[in-house]
Coordinates of C-alpha atoms in Angstrom, one line a residue:
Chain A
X25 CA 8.7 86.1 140.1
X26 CA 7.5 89.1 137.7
X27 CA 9.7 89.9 135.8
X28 CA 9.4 92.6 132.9
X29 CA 12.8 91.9 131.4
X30 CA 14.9 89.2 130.5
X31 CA 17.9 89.0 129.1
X32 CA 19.1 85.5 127.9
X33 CA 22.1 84.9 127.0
X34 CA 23.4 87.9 124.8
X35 CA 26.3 89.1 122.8
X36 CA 27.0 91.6 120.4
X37 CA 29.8 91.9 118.1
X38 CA 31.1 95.0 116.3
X39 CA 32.4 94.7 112.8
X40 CA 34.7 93.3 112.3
X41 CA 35.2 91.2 115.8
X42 CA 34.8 94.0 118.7
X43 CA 33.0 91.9 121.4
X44 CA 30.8 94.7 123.4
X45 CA 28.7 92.0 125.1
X46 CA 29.4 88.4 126.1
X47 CA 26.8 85.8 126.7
X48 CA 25.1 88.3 129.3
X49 CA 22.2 87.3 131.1
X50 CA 20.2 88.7 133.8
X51 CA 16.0 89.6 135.1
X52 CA 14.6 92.3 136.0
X53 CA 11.5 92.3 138.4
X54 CA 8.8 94.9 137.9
X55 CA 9.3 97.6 140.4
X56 CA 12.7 97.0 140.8
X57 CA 15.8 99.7 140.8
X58 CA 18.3 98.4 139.4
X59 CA 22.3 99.9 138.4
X60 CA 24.6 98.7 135.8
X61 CA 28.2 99.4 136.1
X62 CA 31.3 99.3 135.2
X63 CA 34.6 100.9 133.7
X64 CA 34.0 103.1 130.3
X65 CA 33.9 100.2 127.4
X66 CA 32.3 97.4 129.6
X67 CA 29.2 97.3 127.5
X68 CA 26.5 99.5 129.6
X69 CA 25.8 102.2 126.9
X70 CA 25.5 99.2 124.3
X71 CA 23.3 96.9 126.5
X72 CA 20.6 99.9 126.8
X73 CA 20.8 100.3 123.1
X74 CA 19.8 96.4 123.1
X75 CA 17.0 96.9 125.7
X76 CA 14.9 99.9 123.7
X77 CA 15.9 97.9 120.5
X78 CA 18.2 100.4 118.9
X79 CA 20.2 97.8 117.9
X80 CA 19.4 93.9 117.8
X81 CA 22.0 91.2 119.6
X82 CA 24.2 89.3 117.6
X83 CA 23.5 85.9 119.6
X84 CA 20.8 85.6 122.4
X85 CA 17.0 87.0 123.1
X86 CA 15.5 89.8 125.3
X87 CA 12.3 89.4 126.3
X88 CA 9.8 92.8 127.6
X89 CA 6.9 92.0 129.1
X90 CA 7.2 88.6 127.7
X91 CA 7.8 89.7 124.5
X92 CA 10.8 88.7 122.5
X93 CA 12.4 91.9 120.7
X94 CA 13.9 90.1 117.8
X95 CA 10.5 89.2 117.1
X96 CA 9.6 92.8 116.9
X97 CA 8.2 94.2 112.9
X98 CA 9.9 97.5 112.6
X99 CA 5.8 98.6 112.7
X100 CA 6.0 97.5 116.2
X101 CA 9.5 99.9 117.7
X102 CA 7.9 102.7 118.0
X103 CA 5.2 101.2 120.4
X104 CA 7.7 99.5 122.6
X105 CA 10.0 102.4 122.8
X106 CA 6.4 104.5 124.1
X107 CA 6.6 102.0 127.2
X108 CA 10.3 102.5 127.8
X109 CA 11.1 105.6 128.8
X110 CA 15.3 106.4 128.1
X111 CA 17.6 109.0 129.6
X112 CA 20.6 109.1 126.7
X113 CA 24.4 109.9 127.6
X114 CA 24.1 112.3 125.0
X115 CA 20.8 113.9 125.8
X116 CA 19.1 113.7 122.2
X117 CA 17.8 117.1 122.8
X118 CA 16.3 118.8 120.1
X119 CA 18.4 121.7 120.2
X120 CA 16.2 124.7 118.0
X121 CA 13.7 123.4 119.8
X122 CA 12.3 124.7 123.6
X123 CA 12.5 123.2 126.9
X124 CA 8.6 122.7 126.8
X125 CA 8.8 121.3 122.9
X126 CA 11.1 118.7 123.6
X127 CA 9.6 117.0 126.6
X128 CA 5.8 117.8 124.8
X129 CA 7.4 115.5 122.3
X130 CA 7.1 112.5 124.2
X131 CA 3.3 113.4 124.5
X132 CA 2.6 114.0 121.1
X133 CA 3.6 111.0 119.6
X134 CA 0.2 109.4 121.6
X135 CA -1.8 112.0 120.3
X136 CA -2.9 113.3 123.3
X137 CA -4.5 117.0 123.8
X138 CA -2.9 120.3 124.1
X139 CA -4.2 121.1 127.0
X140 CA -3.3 117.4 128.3
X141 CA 0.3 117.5 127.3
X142 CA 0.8 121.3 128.6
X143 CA -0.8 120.4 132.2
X144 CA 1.8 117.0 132.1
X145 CA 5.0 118.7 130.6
X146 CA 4.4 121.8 133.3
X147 CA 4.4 118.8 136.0
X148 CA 6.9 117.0 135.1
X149 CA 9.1 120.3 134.7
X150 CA 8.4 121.4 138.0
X151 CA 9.6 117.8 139.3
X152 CA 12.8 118.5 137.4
X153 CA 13.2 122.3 138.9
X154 CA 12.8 123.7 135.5
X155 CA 10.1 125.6 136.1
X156 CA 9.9 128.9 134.4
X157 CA 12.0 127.8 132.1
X158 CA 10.3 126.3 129.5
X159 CA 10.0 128.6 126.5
X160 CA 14.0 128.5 126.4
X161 CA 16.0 127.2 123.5
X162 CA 17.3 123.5 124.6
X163 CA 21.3 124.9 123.0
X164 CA 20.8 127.8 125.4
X165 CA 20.7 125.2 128.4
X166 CA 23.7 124.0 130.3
X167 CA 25.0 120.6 130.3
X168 CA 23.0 119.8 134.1
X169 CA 19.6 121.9 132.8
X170 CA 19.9 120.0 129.8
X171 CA 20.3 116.2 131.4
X172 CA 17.0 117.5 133.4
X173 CA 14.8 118.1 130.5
X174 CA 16.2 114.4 128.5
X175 CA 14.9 113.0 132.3
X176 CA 11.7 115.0 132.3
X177 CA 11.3 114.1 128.5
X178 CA 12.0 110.1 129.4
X179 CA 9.5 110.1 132.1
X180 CA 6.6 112.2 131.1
X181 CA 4.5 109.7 129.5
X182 CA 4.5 107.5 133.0
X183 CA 6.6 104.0 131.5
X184 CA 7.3 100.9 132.2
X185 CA 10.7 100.6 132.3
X186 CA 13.4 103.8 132.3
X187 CA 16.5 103.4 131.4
X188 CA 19.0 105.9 132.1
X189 CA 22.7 106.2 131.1
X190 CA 24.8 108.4 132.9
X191 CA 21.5 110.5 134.4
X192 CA 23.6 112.2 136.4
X193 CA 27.1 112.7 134.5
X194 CA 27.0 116.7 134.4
X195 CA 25.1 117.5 137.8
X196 CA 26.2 118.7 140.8
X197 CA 25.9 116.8 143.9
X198 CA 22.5 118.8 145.2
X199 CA 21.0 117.9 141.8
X200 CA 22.3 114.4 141.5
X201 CA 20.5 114.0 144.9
X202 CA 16.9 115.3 143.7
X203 CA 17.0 113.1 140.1
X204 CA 18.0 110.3 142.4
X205 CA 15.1 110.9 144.3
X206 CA 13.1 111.5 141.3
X207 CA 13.9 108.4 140.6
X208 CA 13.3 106.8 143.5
X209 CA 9.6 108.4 143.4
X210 CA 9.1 106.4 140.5
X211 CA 10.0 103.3 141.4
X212 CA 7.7 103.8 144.0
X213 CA 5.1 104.6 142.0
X214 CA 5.7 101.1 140.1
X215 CA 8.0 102.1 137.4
X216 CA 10.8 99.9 136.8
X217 CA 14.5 101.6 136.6
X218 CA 17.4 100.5 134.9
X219 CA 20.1 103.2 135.9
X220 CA 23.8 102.8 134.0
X221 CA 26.7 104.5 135.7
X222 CA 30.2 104.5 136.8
X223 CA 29.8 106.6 139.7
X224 CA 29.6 103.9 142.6
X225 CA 28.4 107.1 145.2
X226 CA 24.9 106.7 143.6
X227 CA 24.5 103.1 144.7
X228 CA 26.3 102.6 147.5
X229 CA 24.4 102.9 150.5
X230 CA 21.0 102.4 149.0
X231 CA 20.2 98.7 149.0
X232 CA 19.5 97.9 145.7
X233 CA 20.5 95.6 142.7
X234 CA 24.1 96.6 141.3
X235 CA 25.3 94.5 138.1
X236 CA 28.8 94.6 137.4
X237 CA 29.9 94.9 133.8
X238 CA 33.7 94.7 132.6
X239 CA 34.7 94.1 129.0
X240 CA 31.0 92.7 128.1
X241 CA 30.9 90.2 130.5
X242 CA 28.2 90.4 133.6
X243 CA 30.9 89.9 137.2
X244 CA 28.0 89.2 139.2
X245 CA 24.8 87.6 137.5
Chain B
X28 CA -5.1 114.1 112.9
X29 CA -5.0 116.0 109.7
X30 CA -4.7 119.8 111.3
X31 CA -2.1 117.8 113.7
X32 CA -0.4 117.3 110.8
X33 CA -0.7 120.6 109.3
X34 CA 0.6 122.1 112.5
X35 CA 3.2 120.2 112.6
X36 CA 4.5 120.8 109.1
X37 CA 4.0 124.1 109.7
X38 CA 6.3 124.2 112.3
X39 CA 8.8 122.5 110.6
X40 CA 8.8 124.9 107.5
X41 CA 9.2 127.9 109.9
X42 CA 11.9 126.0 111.8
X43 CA 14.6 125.6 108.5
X44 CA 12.6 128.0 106.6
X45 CA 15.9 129.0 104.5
X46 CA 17.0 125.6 104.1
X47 CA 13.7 125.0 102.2
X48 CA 13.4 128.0 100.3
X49 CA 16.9 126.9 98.5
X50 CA 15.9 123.6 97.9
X51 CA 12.9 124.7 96.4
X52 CA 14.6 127.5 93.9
X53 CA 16.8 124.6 93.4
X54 CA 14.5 122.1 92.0
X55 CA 12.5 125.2 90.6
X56 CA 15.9 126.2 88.1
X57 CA 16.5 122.5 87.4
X58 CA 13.1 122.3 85.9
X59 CA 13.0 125.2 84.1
X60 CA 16.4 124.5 82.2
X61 CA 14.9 120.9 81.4
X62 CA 11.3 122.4 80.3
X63 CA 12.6 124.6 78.5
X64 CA 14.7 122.5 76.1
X65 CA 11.6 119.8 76.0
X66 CA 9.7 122.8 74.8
X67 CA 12.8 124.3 72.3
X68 CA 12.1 120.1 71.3
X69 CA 8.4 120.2 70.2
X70 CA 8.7 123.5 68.6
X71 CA 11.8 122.6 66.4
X72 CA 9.9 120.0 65.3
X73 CA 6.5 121.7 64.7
X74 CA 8.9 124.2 62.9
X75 CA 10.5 121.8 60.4
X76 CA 6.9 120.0 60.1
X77 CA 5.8 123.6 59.6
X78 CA 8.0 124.5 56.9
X79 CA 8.1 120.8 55.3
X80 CA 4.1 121.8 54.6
X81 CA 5.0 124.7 52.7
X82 CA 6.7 122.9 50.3
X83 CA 3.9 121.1 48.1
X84 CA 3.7 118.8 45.6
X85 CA 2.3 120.8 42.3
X86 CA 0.5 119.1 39.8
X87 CA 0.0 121.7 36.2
X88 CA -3.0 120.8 33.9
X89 CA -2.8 120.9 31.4
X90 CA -4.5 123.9 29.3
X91 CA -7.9 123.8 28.4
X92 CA -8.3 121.4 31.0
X93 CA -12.3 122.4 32.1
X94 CA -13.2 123.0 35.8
X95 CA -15.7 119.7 36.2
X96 CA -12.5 117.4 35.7
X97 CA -10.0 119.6 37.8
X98 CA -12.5 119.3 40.7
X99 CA -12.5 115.2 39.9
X100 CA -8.8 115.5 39.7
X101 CA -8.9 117.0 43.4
X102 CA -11.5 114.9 44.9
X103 CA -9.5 112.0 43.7
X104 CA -6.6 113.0 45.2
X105 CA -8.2 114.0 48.4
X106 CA -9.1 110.4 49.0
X107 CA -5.2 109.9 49.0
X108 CA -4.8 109.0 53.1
X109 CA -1.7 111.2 53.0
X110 CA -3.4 114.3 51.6
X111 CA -4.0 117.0 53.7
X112 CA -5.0 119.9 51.3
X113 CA -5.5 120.0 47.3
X114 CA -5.8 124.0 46.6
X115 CA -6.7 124.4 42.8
X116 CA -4.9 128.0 41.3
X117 CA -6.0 129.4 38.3
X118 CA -3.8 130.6 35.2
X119 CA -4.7 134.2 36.5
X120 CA -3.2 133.9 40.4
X121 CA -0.6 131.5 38.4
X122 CA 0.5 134.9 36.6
X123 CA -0.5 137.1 40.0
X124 CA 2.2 134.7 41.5
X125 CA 4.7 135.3 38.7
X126 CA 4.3 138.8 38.5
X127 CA 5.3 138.9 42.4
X128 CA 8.5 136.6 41.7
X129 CA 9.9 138.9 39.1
X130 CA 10.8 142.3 40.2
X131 CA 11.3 143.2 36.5
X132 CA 7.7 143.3 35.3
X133 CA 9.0 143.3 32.0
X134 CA 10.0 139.8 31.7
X135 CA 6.2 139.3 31.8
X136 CA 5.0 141.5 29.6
X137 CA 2.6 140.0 26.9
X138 CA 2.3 137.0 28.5
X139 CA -1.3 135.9 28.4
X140 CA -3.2 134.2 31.5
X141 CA -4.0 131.3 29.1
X142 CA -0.6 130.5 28.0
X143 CA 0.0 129.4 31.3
X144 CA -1.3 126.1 32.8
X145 CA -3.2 126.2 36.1
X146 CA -2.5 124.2 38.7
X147 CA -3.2 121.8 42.0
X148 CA -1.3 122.7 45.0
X149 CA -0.9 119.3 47.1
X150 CA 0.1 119.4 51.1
X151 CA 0.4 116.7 53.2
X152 CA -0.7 115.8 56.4
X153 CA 3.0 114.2 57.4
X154 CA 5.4 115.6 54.9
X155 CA 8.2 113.6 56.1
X156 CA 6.6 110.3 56.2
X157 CA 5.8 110.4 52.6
X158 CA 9.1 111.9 51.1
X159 CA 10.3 108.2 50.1
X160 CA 7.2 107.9 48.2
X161 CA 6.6 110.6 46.4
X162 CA 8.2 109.7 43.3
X163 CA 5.7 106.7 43.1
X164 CA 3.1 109.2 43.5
X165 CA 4.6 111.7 41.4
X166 CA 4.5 109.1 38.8
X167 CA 0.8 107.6 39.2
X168 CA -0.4 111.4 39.5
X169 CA 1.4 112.1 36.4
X170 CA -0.7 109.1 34.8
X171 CA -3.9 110.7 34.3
X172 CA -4.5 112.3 30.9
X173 CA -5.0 115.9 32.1
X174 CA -2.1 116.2 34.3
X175 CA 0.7 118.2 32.3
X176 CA 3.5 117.6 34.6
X177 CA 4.4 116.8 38.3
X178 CA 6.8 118.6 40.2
X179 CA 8.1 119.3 44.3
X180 CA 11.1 120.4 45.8
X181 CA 12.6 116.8 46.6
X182 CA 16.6 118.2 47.5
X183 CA 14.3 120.5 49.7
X184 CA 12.4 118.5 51.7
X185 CA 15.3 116.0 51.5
X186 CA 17.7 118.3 53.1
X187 CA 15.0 119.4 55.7
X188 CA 14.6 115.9 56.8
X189 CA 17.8 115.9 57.4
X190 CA 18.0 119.0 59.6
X191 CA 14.7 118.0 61.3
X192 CA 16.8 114.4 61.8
X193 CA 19.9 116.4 63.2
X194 CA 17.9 118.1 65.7
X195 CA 15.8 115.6 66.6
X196 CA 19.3 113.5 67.7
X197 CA 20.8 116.6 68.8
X198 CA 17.7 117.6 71.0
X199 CA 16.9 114.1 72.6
X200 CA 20.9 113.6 73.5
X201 CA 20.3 117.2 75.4
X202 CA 17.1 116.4 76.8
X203 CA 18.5 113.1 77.7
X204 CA 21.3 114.5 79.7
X205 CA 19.1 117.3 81.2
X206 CA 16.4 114.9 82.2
X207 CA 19.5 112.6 84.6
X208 CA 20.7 115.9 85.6
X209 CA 17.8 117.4 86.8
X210 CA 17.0 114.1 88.5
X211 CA 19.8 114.2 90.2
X212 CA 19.9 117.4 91.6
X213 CA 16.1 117.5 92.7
X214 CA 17.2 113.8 94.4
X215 CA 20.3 115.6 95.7
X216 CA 18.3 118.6 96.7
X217 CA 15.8 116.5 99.1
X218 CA 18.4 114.3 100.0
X219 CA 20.6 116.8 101.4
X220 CA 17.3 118.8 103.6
X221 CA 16.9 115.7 105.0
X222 CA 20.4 115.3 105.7
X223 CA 20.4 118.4 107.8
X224 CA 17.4 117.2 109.6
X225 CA 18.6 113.6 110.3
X226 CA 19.3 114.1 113.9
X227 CA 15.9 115.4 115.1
X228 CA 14.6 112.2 112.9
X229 CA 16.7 110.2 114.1
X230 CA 15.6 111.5 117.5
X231 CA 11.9 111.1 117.3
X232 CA 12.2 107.7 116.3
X233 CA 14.0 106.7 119.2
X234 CA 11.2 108.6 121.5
X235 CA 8.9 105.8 120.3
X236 CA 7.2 108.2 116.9
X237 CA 5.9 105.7 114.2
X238 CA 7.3 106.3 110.6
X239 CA 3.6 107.9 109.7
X240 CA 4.5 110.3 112.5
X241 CA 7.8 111.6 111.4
X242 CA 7.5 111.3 107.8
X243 CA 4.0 112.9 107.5
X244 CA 5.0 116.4 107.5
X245 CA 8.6 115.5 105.5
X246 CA 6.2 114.2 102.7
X247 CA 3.9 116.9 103.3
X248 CA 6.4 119.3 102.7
X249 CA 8.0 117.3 99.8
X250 CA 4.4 117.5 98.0
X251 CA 4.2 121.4 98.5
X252 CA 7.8 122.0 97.5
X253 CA 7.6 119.8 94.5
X254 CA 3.8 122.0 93.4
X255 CA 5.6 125.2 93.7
X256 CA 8.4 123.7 91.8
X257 CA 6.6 123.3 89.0
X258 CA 4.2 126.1 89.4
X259 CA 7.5 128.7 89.5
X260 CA 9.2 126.8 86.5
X261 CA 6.3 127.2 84.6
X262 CA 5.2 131.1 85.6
X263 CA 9.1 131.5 84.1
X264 CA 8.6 129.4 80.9
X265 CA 5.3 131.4 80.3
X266 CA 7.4 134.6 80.4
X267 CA 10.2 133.4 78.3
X268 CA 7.2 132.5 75.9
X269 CA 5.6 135.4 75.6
X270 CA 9.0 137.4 75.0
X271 CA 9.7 134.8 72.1
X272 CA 6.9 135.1 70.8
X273 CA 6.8 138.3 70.3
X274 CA 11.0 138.7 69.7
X275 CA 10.2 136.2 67.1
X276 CA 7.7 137.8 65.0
X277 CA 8.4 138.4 61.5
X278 CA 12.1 137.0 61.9
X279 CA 11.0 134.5 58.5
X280 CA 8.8 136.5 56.0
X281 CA 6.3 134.4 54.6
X282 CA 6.1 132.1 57.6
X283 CA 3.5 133.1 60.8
X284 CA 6.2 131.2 63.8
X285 CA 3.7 129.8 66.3
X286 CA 5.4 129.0 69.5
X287 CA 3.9 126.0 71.5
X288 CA 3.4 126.0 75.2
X289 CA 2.9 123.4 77.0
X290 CA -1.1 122.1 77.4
X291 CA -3.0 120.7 80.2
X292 CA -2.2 117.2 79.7
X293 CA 1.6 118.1 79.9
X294 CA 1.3 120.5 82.7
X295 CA -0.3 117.2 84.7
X296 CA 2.7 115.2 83.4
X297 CA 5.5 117.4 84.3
X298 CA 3.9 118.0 87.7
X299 CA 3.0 114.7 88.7
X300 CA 6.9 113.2 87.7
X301 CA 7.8 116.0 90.0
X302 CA 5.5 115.3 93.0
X303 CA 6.1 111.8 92.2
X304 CA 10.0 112.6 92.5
X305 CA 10.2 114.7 95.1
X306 CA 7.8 112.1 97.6
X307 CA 9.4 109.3 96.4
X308 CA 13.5 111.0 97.1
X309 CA 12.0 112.4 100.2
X310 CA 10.2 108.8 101.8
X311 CA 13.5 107.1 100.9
X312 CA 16.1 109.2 102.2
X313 CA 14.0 110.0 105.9
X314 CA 13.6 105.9 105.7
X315 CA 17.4 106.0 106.0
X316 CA 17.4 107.8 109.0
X317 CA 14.5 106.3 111.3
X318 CA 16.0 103.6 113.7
X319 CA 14.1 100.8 114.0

C-alpha cells in the first residue's frame, strides 16, 4: 500500500486532563477520499490541527509522506503546510483583504509570478463560481461565498493532501453539491482528501472511506 | 525578492495606515521627552563646569616683581597637568578692574597703578576634580619668593560642586525613570500594532508562509518607524534649541550660555538604540504569534 499519512497511535490531552484524542490510529492511501465524523466534541477539528501540525500529539506519531511531524524544526512547518492544502471551520479569511488577495496568498508564499498567480487564482475562482467577484472585500462576503474562497484558497497551489473541516457547513444544497464535486475532481486528479463533517448526506451513497469518531476514540479503525 | 518585499510592506502600511501613524507619534513623543532631559543633562553640567571655570585661582606678585620672572612663574605653572590657562594682568587692568567694581569712583581716587600688585589668573581644565587639592596647591604656589598671596573662592566652588552634585543625582534618577518609561511604551507601542495584526499572522503562517515571509515587512516597517522616530524627535529638539537659545541670551550677564545639541556620534547612538528597539520588540512579539 501507498500511503501518504499515518497516524499511529495518537492522543492529545487538554490542560489540565480533557482527552480530545485517544490512542487513534488509522492510513491514508494516496488518492484516496476519505470522511471523518462524528458528534460536535469527538475530536475531528482537533485531529486536523494534528495533521497540518498546528498542534503536536501528546502521545503517538504522524507520519506525511514518511515523514514523522514531531520530527519537524519549526524551519520546516511552513514547507509541510505548502503541501497540505486546509479548508478551516472558521474560514481564516483575511477579512480587509479581497477575494483575489486572499486566495493569491497561497501563491505568493512560493514566490511565484504575477502573472502566474493571477492566471491560477482566476481559475480556481471560476471553479468555485466566484467569478467576477474577486476585487470584493472578503467581510463583504456571505458565510457560503466566503467557505468558497477558504476552498479556492486551500486548493490553489495543487496539494497533496486537503483537509477540510466542515467545507460545506454554510452552503446550500446546490452548492454543497458543486464543492463536493470539486472535490471529487481533485481526487481524481491525484490529490488526497481528508473531509471532516457531521453531515452524513455528504457520504452516504458515495462509496468511500468514513471514520467514525466519538469522544476521541476512532469506532471503526 | 527585495521589491517583493517592498510591495508587500507597502501594502501593509496602506492597509492600517492609522494604526501606524499613532504608534509612530507615540514612540516619536516618548523620545523627545527622554532627549530632551539627556540634553537639559549635558548642559547642566557643561553650565556648572562653565561657571566653575570662571572662578580662578589668583596668584598677586608681589610688587616690583619684573616681567622675565612672571613669565617663569606662568610657564611653571602651565606645566601643572591641571592647568588649563595662566592669564598674567597688570597693576593697570588690576585698577581698570577696580574702577569697574566700585560705582563710587571716589573710593579710588589717588590710588596709583603701582600700589597695587599684579597678578596671575589661574583656570583649570576640570575645576571640580581639583577642588580637594587646591589648598596643597595654594600652599606650594604660595612657596615661591615672588608670589605675594594665593587666593580663590573655595565656599564658591564648594557650594557649586554641590549643586552640580544635586543635579547630577537629580538628573540621572529622571533620566533613569524616563529611559524604563520610554522603553516601555515604544515596547508597548509595537507590541500592541502587532497585537491588532495577530490574526492575519497568525493566518499566513498556517497557509504554509515561512517566518522570513511574514516578518519581513513587520521588521521592515519597524526599521522605518523607528528612523522617523528619531528623525521627528530630533527636528523637535532642534526647534526647542534654537528657541532656548535665543530665550536664553543674556539671562546671566557676564556669562555667554552656550546650549549643546546633540553631535553626530550621539545622533548614531540614539538612533541605532531605537532601530535596535523597535526590531528587536517587533521580531519578538510577531514570533509570538506565528504557529509553528
Amino acid at each position: 500500500m501507498d500511503y501518504i499519512l499515518r497516524v499511529e497511535r495518537v492522543t492529545k490531552i487538554y490542560e489540565p486532563n480533557i482527552k480530545a484524542l485517544d490512542e487513534v490510529s488509522f492510513a491514508v492511501e494516496k488518492g484516496e477520499l476519505l470522511f471523518i465524523t462524528g458528534p460536535s466534541g469527538a475530536g475531528k477539528s482537533t485531529l486536523l490541527k494534528l495533521l497540518f501540525r498546528a498542534e503536536k500529539p501528546t502521545t503517538g506519531e504522524i507520519y506525511f509522506q514518511d515523514k514523522a511531524l514531531s520530527q519537524l524544526s519549526r524551519r520546516e512547518v511552513p514547507f509541510l503546510r505548502r503541501r497540505m492544502g486546509v479548508v478551516f471551520q472558521d474560514f481564516k479569511l483575511l477579512e480587509s483583504r479581497t477575494v483575489f488577495e486572499n486566495v493569491a496568498l497561497a501563491l505568493e508564499i512560493l514566490g511565484l509570478s504575477t502573472g502566474e498567480i493571477k492566471k491560477r487564482v482566476l481559475d480556481i475562482l471560476e471553479a468555485v463560481g466566484l467569478s467576477g467577484r474577486e476585487r470584493q472585500l472578503a467581510k463583504e462576503l456571505s458565510g457560503g461565498e466566503k467557505q468558497r474562497v477558504a476552498l479556492a484558497r486551500a486548493v490553489v497551489n495543487k496539494p497533496k493532501l486537503l483537509l477540510a473541516d466542515e467545507p460545506t457547513g454554510n452552503l446550500d444544497a446546490k452548492r454543497t453539491e458543486e464543492v463536493m464535486n470539486l472535490f471529487e475532481d481533485l481526487v481524481a486528479q491525484g490529490t488526497t482528501v481528508i473531509l471532516a463533517t457531521h453531515d452524513q448526506a455528504l457520504f452516504v451513497d458515495r462509496h468511500q472511506r468514513v471514520l467514525v469518531l466519538d469522544q476521541g476514540r476512532l469506532l471503526n479503525p | 525578492m527585495i521589491k517583493n518585499l517592498i510591495r508587500r510592506t507597502w501594502r501593509e502600511l496602506t492597509s492600517a495606515s492609522p494604526l501606524y501613524l499613532m504608534s509612530t507619534l507615540t514612540i516619536t513623543l516618548s523620545l523627545t521627552i527622554f532627549s530632551f532631559f539627556v540634553l537639559l543633562y549635558v548642559n547642566l553640567e557643561d553650565f556648572t563646569n562653565h561657571l566653575a571655570r570662571e572662578l580662578v585661582l589668583n596668584v598677586y606678585l608681589r610688587p616690583g616683581t619684573d616681567l622675565k620672572e612672571c613669565q617663569n612663574l606662568v610657564k611653571e605653572l602651565e606645566k601643572l597637568p591641571e592647568v588649563a590657562k595662566v592669564s598674567y594682568i597688570n597693576s593697570q587692568k588690576v585698577l581698570k578692574d577696580l574702577q569697574k567694581l566700585f560705582e563710587d569712583q571716589d573710593l579710588l581716587a589717588g590710588v596709583s597703578p603701582d600700589f597695587l600688585p599684579p597678578l596671575l589668573e589661574v583656570s583649570f581644565k576640570r575645576p571640580f576634580s581639583v577642588l580637594y587639592a587646591l589648598p596643597r596647591m595654594a600652599e606650594e604656589i604660595k612657596r615661591d619668593p615672588h608670589v605675594f598671596k594665593v587666593q580663590y573662592a573655595k565656599s564658591w566652588l564648594e557650594r557649586l560642586a554641590g549643586l552640580k552634585r544635586f543635579l547630577e543625582i537629580l538628573s540621572l534618577t529622571g533620566l533613569g525613570l524616563l529611559g524604563g518609561a520610554t522603553l516601555f511604551i515604544a515596547a508597548a507601542t509595537v507590541r500592541l500594532v502587532l497585537l491588532q495584526r495577530q490574526e492575519e499572522l497568525e493566518i499566513l503562517s498556517l497557509v504554509g508562509a515561512t517566518a522570513g515571509f511574514i516578518q519581513g515587512p513587520v521588521l521592515l516597517l519597524a526599521f522605518i518607524q523607528a528612523l522617523l522616530a528619531t528623525g521627528g524627535s530630533l527636528l523637535i529638539l532642534w526647534v526647542i534649541h534654537l528657541y532656548l537659545t535665543q530665550a536664553l541670551e543674556g539671562i546671566f550677564p557676564g556669562i555667554t550660555v552656550q546650549i549643546s545639541f546633540f553631535g553626530p556620534k550621539e545622533i548614531l547612538i540614539l538612533a541605532g538604540g531605537v532601530v535596535l528597539l523597535c526590531l528587536n520588540g517587533s521580531y519578538w512579539a510577531s514570533r509570538r504569534f506565528l504557529r509553528y
